XYZ file of C-alpha atoms in Angstrom:
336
model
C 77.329 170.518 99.913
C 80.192 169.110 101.831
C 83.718 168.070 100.218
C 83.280 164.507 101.806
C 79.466 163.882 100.191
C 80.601 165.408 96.822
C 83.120 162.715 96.742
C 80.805 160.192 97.895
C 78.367 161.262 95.037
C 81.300 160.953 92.743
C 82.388 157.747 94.042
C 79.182 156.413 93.305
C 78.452 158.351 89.740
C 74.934 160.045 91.505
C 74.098 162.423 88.396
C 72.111 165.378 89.199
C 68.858 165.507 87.492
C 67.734 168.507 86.509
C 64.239 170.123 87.752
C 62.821 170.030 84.414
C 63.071 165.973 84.825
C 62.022 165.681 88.360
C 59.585 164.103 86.662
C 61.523 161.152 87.569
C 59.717 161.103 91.094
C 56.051 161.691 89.884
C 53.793 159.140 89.215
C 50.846 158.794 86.868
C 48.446 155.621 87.995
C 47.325 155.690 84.414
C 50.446 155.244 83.163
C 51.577 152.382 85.264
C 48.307 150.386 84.723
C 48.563 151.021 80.932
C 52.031 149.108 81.474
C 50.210 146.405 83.765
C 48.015 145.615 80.968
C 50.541 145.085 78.466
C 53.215 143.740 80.653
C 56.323 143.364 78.298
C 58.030 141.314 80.556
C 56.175 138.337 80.258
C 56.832 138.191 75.900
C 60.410 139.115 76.925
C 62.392 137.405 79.899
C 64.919 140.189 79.441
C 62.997 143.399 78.701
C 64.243 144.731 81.620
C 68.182 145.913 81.247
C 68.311 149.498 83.838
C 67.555 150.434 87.161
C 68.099 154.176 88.106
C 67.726 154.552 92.255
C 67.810 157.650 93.791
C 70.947 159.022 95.937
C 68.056 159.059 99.325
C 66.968 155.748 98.621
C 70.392 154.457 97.996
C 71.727 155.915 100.862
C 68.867 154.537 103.501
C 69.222 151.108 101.842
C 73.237 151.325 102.787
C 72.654 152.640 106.762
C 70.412 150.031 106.632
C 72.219 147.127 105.714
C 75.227 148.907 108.356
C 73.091 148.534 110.828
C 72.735 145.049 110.521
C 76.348 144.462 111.232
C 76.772 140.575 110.406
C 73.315 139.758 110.101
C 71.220 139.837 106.960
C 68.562 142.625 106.633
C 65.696 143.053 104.335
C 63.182 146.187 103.133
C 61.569 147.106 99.973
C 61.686 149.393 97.601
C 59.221 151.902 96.154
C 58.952 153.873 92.578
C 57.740 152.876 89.347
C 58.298 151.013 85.189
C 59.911 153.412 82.577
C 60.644 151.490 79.678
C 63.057 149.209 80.521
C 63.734 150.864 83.239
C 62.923 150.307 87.169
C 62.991 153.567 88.657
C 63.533 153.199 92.464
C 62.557 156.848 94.010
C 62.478 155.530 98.023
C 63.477 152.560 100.168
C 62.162 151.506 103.486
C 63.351 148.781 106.239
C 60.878 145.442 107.380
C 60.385 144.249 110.381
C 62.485 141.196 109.781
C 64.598 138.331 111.435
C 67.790 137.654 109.499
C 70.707 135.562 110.361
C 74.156 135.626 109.040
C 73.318 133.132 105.858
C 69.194 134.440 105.188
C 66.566 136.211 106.157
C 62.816 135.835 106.291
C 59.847 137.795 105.798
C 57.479 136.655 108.315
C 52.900 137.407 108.866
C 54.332 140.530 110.915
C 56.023 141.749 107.604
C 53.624 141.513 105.108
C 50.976 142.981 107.421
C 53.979 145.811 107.560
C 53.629 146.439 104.079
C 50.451 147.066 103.742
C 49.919 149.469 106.185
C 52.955 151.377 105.090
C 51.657 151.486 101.479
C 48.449 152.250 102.747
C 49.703 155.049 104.769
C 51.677 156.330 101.770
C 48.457 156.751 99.470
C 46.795 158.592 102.101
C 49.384 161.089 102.425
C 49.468 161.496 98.148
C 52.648 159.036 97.312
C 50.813 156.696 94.965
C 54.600 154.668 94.135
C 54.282 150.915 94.157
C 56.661 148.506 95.549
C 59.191 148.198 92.565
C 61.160 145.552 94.518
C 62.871 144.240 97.578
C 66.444 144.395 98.588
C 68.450 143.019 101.919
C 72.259 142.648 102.353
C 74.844 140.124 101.796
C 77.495 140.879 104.647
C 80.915 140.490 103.489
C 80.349 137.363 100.450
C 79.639 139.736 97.408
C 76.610 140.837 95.538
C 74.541 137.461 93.906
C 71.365 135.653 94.453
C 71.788 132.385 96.688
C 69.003 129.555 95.787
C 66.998 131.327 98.806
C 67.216 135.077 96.704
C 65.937 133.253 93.739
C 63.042 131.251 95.910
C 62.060 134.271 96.721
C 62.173 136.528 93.919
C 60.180 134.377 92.243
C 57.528 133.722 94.787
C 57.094 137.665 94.112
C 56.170 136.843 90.375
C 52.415 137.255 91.521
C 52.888 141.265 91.428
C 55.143 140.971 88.515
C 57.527 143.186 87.614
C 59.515 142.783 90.934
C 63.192 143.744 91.040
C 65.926 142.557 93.738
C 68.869 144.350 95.189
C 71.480 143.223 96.961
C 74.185 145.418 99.161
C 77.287 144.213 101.050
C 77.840 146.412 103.160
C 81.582 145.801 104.562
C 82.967 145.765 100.726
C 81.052 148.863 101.049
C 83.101 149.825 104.311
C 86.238 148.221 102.776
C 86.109 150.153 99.459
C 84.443 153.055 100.198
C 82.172 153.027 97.022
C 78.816 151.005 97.523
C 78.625 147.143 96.621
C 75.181 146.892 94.945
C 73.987 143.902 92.734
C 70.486 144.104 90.660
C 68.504 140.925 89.586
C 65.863 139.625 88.062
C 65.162 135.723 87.406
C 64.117 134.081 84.583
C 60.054 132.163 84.537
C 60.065 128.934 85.885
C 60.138 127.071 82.773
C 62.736 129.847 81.335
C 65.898 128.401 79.791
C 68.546 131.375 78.948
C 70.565 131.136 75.701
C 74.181 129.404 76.520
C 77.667 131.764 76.318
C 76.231 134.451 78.736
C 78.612 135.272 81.481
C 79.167 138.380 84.011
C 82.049 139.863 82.880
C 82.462 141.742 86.560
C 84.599 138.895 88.972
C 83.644 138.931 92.128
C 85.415 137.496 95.269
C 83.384 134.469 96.539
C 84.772 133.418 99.947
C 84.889 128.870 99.351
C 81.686 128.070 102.177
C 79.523 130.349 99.048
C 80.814 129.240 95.870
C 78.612 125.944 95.311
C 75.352 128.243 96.063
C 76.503 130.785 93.779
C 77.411 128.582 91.098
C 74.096 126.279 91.396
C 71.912 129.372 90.501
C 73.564 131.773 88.344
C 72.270 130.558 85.083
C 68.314 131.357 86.781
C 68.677 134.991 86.680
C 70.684 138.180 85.228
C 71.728 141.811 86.195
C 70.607 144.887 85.640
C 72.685 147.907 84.806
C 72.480 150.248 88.013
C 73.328 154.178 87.714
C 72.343 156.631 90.327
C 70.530 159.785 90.370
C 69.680 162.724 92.757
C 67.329 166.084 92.428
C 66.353 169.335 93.558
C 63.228 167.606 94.900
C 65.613 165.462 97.425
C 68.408 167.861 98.026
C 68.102 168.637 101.535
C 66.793 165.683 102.789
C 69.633 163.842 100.991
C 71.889 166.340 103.099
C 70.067 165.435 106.635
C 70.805 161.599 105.582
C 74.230 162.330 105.197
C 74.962 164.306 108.499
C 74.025 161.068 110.247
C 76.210 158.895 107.400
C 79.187 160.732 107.725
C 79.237 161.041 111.635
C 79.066 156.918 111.313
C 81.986 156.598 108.921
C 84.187 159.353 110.501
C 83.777 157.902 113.820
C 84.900 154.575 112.863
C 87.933 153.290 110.957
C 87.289 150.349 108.390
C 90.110 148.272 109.726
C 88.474 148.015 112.685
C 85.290 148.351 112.065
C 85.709 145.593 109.199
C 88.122 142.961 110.940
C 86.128 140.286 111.141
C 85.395 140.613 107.526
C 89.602 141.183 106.616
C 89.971 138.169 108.872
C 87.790 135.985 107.210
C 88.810 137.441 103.943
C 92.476 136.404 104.328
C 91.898 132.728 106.075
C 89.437 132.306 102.667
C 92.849 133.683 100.792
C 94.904 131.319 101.850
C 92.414 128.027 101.239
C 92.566 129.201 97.787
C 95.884 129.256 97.692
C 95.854 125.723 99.253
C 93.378 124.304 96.589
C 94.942 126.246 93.420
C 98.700 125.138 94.444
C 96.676 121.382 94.683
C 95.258 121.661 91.430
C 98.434 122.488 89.569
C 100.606 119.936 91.021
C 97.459 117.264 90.414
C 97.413 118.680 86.234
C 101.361 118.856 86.770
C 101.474 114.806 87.662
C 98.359 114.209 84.649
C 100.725 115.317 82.215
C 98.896 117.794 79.711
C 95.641 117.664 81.150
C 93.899 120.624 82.313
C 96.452 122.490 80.084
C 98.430 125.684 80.937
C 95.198 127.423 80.568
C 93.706 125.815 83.214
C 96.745 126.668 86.025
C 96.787 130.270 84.580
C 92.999 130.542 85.567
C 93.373 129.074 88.577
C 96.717 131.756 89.627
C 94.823 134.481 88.241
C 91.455 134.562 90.680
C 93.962 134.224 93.771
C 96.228 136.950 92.483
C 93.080 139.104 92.069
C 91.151 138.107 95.076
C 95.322 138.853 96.716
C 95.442 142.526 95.066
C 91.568 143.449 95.854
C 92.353 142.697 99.706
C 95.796 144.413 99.932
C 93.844 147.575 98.126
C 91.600 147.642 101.055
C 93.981 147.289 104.018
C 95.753 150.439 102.316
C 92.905 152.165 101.772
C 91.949 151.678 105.407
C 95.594 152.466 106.796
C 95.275 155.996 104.427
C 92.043 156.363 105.945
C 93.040 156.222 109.288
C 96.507 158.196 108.484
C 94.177 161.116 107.439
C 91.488 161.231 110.524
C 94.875 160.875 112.794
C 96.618 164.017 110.966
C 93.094 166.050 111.149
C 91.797 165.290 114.103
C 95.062 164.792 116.965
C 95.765 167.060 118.984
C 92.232 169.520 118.085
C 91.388 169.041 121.712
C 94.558 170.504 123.261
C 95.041 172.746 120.670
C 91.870 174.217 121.774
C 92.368 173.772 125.824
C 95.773 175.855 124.682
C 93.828 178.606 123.065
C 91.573 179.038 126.255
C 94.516 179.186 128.392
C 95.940 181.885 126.516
């Protein structure tokens, strides 16, 4: 194993599953439809607190949602229940149209899936869809009233988890940005005092969607796991991963996002300096609490972009030191 996907393994906390448990990637029907029957979820809203996904299906959902550059891209996931677990074993792309805002699963897709399933039982992988995933390019991991429309319209093959990847805060932090969810029934109303102790950075256009929704679903706790079953294919994945990232530097590669990322910054900064001079002119209303709140989500959304520029400029300071100069150190050599 290469030095740079060891530390990508660590990065992520991938634990290596021993071969007595690659029983993580077999699948008994009989066990699955025993769990259909009795289906758990539907006397408990929040049976389901884990998700375990592979390293090779992490890793293909993450090229994919590269690939898709500012656009939004979709696939699904296969595997199977374990308790209150989702185990995710594989990942595969759809046929989709996404914008920069949504994307849609269309006739074409669904027809997609189908045949791929299909295909999969005839060559002996019996795994079920588990879930569906698709990216959120550069505004954070959450479910926007569109996620939740359509998580739930998946309630008729119940239980259905969604995953959600940003893939430049991937680029920009070099660890993966990955969100589980699963939303509450219709008629569900979740006790009051529960809140996501992880902040996340939500650029102003996003903030009314992500508020308007969050109380219709939770997270799930994600960890990471890899096996001798998936070893070298895992490898072959990452040749073609690494090439990508070496090749490219995530200041450049990501500027769009940094841009967008600092002009958000500063509207912040516009609105929080607004709000304190408006509770500043009210006297004692809003409190001192209430301007500390506001000074501490711009100082952290501040420090979390100035520890990505850095990490991007030490990035780029490394490849430079490595790499200049190979060439004519080696047209040197020859002429020698």
């Amino acid at each position: 194993m290469s030095a740079t996907q060891k530390a990508w393994e660590i990065e992520n906390a991938i634990k290596l599953v021993d071969p007595y448990r690659d029983a993580l990637y077999s699948y008994d029907p009989e066990e699955q439809k025993a769990i259909q029957n009795d289906q758990p979820w539907r006397k408990d809203p929040h049976h389901f607190k884990n998700v375990r996904i592979s390293a090779v299906a992490l890793l293909k959902m993450v090229m994919h949602a590269r690939s898709g550059g500012s656009l939004e891209v979709m696939g699904l996931m296969q595997g199977k229940i374990f308790g209150d677990t989702f185990i995710v074993s594989d990942a595969f792309r759809l046929p989709v149209e996404g914008t920069e805002t949504r994307v849609n699963a269309s006739d074409e897709a669904n027809e997609y899936v189908i045949q791929y399933l299909q295909s999969c039982r005839e060559n002996g992988r019996a795994d079920n869809a588990v879930g569906w995933y698709h990216s959120h390019p550069g505004y954070g991991c959450w479910l926007s009233g569109i996620d939740v429309a359509t998580q739930m319209a998946q309630q008729f093959q119940d239980p259905f988890l969604a995953v959600v990847i940003d893939p430049d805060r991937t680029i920009s932090a070099g660890k993966v940005e990955i969100g589980a969810f699963r939303t509450y029934p219709k008629d569900y109303k979740p006790p009051g005092g529960q809140e996501d102790d992880d902040y996340q950075t939500i650029p102003l256009a996003k903030i009314e969607d992500f508020g308007a929704h969050a109380s219709q679903y939770y997270s799930l706790e994600i960890s990471h796991y890899k096996s001798t079953l998936d070893a070298h294919l895992l490898e072959l994945l990452w040749n073609k991963y690494w090439v990508s990232t070496l090749s490219q530097s995530p200041l450049f590669t990501n500027r769009e996002y940094s841009s967008k990322q600092m002009l958000d910054l500063s509207q912040k900064i516009r609105n929080a300096e607004k709000s304190i001079q408006s509770s500043s002119r009210g006297g004692h209303m809003g409190g001192r609490g209430s301007k500390d709140n506001h000074m501490e989500k711009v100082v952290r959304d501040s420090n979390k972009i100035a520890g990505e520029e850095i990490t991007g400029l030490m990035a780029g300071d490394i490849k430079a030191k490595l790499f200049d100069g190979v060439g004519a150190a080696a047209r040197s050599e020859t002429a020698a």
